[in-house]
Backbone as JSON, one array per atom type, in Angstrom:
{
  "sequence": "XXXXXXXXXXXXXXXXXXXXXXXXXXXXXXXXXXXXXXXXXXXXXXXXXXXXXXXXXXXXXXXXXXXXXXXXXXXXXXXXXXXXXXXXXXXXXXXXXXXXXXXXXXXXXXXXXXXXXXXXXXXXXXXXXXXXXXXXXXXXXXXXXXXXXXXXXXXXXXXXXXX",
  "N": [[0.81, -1.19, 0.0], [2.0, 1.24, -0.21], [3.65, 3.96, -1.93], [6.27, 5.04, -3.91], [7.25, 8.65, -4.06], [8.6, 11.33, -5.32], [10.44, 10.59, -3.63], [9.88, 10.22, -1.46], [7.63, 8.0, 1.03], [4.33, 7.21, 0.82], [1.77, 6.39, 2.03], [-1.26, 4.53, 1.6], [-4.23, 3.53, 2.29], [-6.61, 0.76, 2.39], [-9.85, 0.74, 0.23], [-12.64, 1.97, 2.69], [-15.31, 0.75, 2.46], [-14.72, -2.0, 0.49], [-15.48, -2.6, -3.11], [-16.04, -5.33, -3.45], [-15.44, -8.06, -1.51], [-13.44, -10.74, 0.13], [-13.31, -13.94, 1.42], [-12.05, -16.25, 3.45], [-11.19, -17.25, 0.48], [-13.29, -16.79, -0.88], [-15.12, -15.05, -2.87], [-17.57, -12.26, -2.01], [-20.75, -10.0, -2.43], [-20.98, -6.79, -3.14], [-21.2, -4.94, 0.12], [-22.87, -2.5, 0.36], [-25.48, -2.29, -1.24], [-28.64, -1.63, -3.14], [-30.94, -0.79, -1.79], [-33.55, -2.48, -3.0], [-32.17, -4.44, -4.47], [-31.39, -5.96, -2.68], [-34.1, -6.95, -1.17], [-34.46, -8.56, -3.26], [-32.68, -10.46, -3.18], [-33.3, -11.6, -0.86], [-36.21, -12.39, -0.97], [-36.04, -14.61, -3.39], [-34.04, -16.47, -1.73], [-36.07, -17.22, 0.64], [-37.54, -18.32, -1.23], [-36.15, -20.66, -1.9], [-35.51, -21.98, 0.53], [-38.18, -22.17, 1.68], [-38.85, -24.1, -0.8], [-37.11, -26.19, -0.48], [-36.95, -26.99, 2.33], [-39.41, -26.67, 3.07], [-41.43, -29.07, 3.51], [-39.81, -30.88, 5.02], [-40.01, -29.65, 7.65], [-42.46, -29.05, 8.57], [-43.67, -31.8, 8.45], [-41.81, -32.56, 10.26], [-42.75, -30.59, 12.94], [-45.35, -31.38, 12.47], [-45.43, -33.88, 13.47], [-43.93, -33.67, 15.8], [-45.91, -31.88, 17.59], [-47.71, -34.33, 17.85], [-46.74, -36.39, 19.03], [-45.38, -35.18, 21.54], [-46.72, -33.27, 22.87], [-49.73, -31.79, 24.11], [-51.37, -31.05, 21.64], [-51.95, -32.81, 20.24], [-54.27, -33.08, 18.63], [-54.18, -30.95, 16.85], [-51.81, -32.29, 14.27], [-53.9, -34.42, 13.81], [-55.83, -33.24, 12.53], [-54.56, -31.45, 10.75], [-53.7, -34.16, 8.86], [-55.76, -35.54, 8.37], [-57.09, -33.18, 6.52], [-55.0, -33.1, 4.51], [-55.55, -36.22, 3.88], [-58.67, -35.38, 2.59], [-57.78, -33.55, 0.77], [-56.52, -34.52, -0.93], [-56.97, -35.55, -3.96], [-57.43, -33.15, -5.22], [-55.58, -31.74, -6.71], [-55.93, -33.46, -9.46], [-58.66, -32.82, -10.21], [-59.17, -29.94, -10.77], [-57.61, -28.13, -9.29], [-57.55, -25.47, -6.54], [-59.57, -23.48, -7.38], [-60.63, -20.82, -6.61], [-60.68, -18.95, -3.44], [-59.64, -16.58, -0.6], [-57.58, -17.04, 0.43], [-55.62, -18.29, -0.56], [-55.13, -16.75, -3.27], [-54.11, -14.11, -1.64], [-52.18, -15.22, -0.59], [-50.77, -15.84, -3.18], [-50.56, -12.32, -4.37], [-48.6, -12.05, -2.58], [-46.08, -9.19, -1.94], [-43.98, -9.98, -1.97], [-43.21, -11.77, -3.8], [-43.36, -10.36, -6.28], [-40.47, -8.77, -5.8], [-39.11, -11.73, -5.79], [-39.47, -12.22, -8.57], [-38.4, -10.37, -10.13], [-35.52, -10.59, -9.01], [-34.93, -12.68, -11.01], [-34.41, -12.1, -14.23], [-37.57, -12.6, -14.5], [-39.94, -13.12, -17.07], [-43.5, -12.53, -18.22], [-45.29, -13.07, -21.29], [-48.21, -12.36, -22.53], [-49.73, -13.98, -25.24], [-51.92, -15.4, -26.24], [-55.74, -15.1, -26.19], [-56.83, -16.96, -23.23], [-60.0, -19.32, -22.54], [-61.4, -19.16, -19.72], [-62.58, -21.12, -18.53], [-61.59, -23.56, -19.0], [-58.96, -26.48, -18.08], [-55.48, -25.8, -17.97], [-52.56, -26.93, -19.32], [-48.88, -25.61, -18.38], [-46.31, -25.09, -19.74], [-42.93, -24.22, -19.57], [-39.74, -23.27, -21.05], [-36.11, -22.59, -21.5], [-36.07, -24.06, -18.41], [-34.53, -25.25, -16.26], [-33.18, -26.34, -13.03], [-34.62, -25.87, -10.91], [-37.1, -24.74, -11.94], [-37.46, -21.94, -11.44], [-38.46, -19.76, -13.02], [-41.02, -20.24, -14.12], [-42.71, -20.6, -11.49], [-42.21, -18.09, -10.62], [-44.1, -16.47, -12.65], [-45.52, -18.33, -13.18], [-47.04, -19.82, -10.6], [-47.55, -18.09, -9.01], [-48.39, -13.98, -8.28], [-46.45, -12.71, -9.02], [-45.4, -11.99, -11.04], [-47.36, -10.53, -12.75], [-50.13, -12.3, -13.56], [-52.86, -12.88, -12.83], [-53.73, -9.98, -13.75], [-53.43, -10.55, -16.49], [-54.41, -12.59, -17.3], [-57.34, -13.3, -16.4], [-59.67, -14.62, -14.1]],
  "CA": [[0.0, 0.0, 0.0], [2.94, 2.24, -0.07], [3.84, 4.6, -3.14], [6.77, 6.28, -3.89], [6.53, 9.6, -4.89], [9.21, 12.67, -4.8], [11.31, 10.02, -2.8], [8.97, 9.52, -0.39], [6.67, 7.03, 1.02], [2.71, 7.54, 0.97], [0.79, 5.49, 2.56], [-2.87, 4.92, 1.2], [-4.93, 2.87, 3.21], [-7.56, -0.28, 1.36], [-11.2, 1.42, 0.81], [-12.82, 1.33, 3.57], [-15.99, -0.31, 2.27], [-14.72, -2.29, -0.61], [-16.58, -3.12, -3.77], [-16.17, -6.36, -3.14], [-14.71, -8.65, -0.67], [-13.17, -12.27, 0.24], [-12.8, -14.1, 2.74], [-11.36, -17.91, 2.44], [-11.47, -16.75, -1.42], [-14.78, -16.65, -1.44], [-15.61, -13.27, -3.45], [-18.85, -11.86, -1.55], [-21.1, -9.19, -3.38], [-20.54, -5.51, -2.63], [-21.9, -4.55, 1.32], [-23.64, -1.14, -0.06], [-26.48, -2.88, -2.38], [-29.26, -1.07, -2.95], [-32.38, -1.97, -0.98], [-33.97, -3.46, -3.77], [-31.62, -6.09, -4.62], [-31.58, -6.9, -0.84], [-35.38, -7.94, -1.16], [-34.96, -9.43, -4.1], [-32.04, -11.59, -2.53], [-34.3, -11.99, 0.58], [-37.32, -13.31, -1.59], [-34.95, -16.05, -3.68], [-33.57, -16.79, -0.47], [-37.27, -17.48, 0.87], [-38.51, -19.38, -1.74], [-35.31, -21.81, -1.93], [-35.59, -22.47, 1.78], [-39.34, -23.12, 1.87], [-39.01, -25.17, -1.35], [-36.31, -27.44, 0.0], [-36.56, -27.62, 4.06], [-40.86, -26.76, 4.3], [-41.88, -29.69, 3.76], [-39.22, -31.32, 6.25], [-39.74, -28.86, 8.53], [-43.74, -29.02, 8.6], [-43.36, -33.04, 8.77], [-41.3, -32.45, 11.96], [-43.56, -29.61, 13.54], [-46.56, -32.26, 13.04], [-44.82, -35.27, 14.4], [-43.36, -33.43, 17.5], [-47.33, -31.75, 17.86], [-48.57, -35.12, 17.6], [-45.99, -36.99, 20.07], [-44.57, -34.5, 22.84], [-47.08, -32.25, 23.64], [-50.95, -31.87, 24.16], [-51.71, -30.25, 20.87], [-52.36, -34.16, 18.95], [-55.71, -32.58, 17.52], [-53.65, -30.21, 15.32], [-51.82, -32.65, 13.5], [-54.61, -35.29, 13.22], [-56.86, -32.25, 11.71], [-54.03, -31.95, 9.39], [-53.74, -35.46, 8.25], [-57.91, -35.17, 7.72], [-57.0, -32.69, 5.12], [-54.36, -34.09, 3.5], [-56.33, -36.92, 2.87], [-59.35, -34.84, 2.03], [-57.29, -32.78, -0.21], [-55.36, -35.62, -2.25], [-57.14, -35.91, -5.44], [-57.31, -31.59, -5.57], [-54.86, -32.32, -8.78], [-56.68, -34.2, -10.09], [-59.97, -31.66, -9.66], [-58.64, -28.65, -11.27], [-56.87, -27.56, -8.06], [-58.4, -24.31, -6.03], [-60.13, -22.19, -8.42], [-60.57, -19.44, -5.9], [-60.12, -18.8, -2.33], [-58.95, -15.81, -0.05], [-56.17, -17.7, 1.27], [-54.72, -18.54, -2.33], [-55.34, -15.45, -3.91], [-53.76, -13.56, -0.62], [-50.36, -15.9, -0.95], [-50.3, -15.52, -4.27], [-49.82, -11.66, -4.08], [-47.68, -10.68, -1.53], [-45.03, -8.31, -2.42], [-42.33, -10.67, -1.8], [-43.03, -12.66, -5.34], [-42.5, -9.31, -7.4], [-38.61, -8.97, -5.74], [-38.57, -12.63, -6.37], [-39.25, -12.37, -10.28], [-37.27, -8.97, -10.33], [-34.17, -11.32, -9.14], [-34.01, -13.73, -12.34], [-35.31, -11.91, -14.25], [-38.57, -13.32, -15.07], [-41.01, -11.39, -17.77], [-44.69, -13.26, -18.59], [-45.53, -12.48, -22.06], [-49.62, -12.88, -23.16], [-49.78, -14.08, -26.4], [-53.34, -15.54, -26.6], [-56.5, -15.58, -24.88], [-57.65, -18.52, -22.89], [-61.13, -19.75, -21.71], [-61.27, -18.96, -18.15], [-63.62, -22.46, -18.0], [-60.61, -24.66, -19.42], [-57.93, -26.54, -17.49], [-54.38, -25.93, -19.37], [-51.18, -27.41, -19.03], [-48.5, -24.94, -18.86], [-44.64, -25.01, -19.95], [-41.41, -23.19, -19.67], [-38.36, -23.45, -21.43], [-35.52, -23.43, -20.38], [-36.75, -24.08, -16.87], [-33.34, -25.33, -15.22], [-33.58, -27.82, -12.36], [-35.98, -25.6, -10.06], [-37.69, -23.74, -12.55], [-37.63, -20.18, -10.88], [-39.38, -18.38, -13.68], [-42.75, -20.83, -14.06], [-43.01, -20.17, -10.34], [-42.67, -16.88, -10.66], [-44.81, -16.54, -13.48], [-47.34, -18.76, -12.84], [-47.08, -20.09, -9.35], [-47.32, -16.74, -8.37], [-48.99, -13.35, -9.19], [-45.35, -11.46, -9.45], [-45.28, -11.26, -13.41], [-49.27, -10.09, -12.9], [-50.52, -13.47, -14.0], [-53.65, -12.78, -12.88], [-54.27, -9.53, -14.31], [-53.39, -10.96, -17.96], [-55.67, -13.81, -17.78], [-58.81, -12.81, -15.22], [-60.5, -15.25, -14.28]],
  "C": [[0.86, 1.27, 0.0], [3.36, 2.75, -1.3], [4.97, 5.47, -3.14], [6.9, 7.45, -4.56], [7.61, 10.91, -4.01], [10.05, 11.56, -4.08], [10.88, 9.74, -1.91], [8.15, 8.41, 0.02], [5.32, 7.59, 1.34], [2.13, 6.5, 0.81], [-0.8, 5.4, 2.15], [-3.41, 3.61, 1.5], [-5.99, 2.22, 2.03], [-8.9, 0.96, 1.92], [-11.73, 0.81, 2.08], [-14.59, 0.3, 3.59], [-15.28, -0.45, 0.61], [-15.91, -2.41, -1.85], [-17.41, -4.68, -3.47], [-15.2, -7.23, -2.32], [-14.6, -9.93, -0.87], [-12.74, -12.25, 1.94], [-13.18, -16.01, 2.51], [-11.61, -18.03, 0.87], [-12.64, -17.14, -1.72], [-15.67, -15.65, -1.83], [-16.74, -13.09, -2.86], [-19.15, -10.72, -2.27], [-20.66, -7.74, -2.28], [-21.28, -5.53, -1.34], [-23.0, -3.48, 1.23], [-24.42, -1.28, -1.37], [-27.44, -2.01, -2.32], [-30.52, -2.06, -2.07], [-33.02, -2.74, -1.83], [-33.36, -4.76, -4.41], [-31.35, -6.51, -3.33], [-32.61, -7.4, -1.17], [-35.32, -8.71, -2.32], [-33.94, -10.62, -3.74], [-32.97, -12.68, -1.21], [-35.36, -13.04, -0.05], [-36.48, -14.44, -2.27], [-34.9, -16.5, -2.54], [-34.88, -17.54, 0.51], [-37.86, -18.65, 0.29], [-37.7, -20.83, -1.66], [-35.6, -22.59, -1.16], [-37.05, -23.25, 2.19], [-39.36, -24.16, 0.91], [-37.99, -26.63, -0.89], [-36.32, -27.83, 1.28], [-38.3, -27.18, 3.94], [-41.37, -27.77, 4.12], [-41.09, -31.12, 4.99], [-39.81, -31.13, 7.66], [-41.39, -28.82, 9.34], [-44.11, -30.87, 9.11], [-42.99, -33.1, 10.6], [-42.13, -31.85, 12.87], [-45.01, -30.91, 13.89], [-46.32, -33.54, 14.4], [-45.12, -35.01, 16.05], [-44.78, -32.75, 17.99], [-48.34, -33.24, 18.63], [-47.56, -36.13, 19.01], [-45.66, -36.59, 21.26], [-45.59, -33.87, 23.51], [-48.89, -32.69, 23.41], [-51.78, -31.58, 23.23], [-51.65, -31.56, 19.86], [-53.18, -33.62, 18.08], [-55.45, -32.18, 16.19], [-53.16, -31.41, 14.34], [-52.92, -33.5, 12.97], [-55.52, -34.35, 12.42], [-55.96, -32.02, 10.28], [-53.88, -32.88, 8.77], [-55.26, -35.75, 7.58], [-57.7, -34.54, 6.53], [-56.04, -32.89, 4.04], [-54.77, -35.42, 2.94], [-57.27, -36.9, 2.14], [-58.69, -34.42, 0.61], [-56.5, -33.51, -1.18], [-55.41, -35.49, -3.8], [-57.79, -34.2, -5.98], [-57.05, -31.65, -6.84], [-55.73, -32.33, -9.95], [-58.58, -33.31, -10.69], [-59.69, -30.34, -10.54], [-58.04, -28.01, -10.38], [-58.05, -26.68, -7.32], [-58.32, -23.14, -6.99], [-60.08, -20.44, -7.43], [-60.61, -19.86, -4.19], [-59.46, -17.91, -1.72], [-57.55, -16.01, 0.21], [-55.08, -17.79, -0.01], [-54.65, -17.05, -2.53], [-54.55, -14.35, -2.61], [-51.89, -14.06, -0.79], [-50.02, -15.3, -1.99], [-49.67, -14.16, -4.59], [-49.23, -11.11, -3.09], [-46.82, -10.31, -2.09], [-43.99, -9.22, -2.96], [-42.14, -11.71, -3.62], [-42.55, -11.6, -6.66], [-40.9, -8.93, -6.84], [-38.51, -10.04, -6.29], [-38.41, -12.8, -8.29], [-38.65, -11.08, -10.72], [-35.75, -10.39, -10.28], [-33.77, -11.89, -9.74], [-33.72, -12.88, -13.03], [-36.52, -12.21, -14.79], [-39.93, -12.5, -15.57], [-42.15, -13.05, -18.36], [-45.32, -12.64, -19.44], [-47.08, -13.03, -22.86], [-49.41, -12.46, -24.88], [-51.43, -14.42, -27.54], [-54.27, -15.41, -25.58], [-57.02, -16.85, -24.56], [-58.74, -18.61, -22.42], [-60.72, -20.08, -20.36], [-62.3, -20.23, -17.8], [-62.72, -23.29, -18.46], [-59.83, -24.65, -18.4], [-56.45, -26.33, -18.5], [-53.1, -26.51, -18.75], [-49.83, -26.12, -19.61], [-46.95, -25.14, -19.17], [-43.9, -23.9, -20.02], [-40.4, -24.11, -19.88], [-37.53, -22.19, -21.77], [-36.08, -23.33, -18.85], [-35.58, -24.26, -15.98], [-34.05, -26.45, -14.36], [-34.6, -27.33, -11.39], [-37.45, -24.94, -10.33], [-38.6, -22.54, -12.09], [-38.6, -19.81, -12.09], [-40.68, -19.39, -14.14], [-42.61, -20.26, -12.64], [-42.97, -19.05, -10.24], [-44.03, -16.0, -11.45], [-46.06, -16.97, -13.53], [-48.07, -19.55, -11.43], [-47.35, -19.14, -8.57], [-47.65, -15.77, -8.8], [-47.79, -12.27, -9.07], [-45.33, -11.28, -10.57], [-46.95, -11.1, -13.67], [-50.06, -10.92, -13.71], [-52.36, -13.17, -14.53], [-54.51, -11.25, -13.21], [-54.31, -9.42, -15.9], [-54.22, -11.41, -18.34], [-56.83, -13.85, -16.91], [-59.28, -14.12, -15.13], [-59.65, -16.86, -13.25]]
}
């Protein structure tokens, strides 16, 4: 960090927030992100975690409900609807519902399809009384942008296709 200059030495100190950092050479992104790519890290970060540990994690929660403590009812009320709810699929899924329609937009799905980025482009219209089968390509191995897209009302799904 030392320069000479005129015969001298001058000292000039590392920024003091870098752009980017390491540490065991593992480049990390800049510290001074804007807030919006924070939430949109945050949401990714969200969906990964519930798609790979909530159904672990919900498994466990019932179990230990259903074994340790006084609160059996809950899971057996869930097990009722999981077997109620089996052949949903099969049904056309849930057409409507507060609860759906409430998940579907929360905020947190428009950071998440900001973070690929994932754009949902209407090309035709569909009969809002048909079931459809939908595709994406490339999808990759978790396919982020169907879930964004259509798992979800961040690419405004549901004000394309009403219904």
């Amino acid at each position: 960090m030392a320069e000479k200059e005129n015969g001298t030495t001058q000292f000039n100190p590392p920024p003091l927030y870098p752009e980017t950092f390491k540490i065991f050479g593992i480049e990390f992104a800049p510290r001074f992100l804007p807030l919006e790519r924070r939430m949109q890290t945050v949401a990714a970060l969200w969906w990964i975690l519930s798609a790979l540990l909530g159904g672990l994690l919900a498994s466990m929660l019932m179990a230990y409900l259903f074994f340790w403590t006084r609160f059996w009812c809950v899971s057996v009320a869930y097990l009722t609807w999981m077997v109620y709810d089996l052949d949903t699929c099969n049904r056309g899924g849930r057409r409507e519902g507060w609860i759906v329609d409430f998940v579907r937009g929360w905020r947190i799905w428009k950071h998440y399809r900001n973070f690929f980025p994932a754009k949902l482009i209407k090309t035709a219209e569909l009969d809002r009384n048909q079931n459809y089968l939908l595709g994406s390509h490339p999808h990759g191995v978790l396919c982020s942008g169907a879930v964004a897209c259509f798992g979800t009302d961040g690419a405004g799904f549901s004000t394309l296709f009403p219904g």
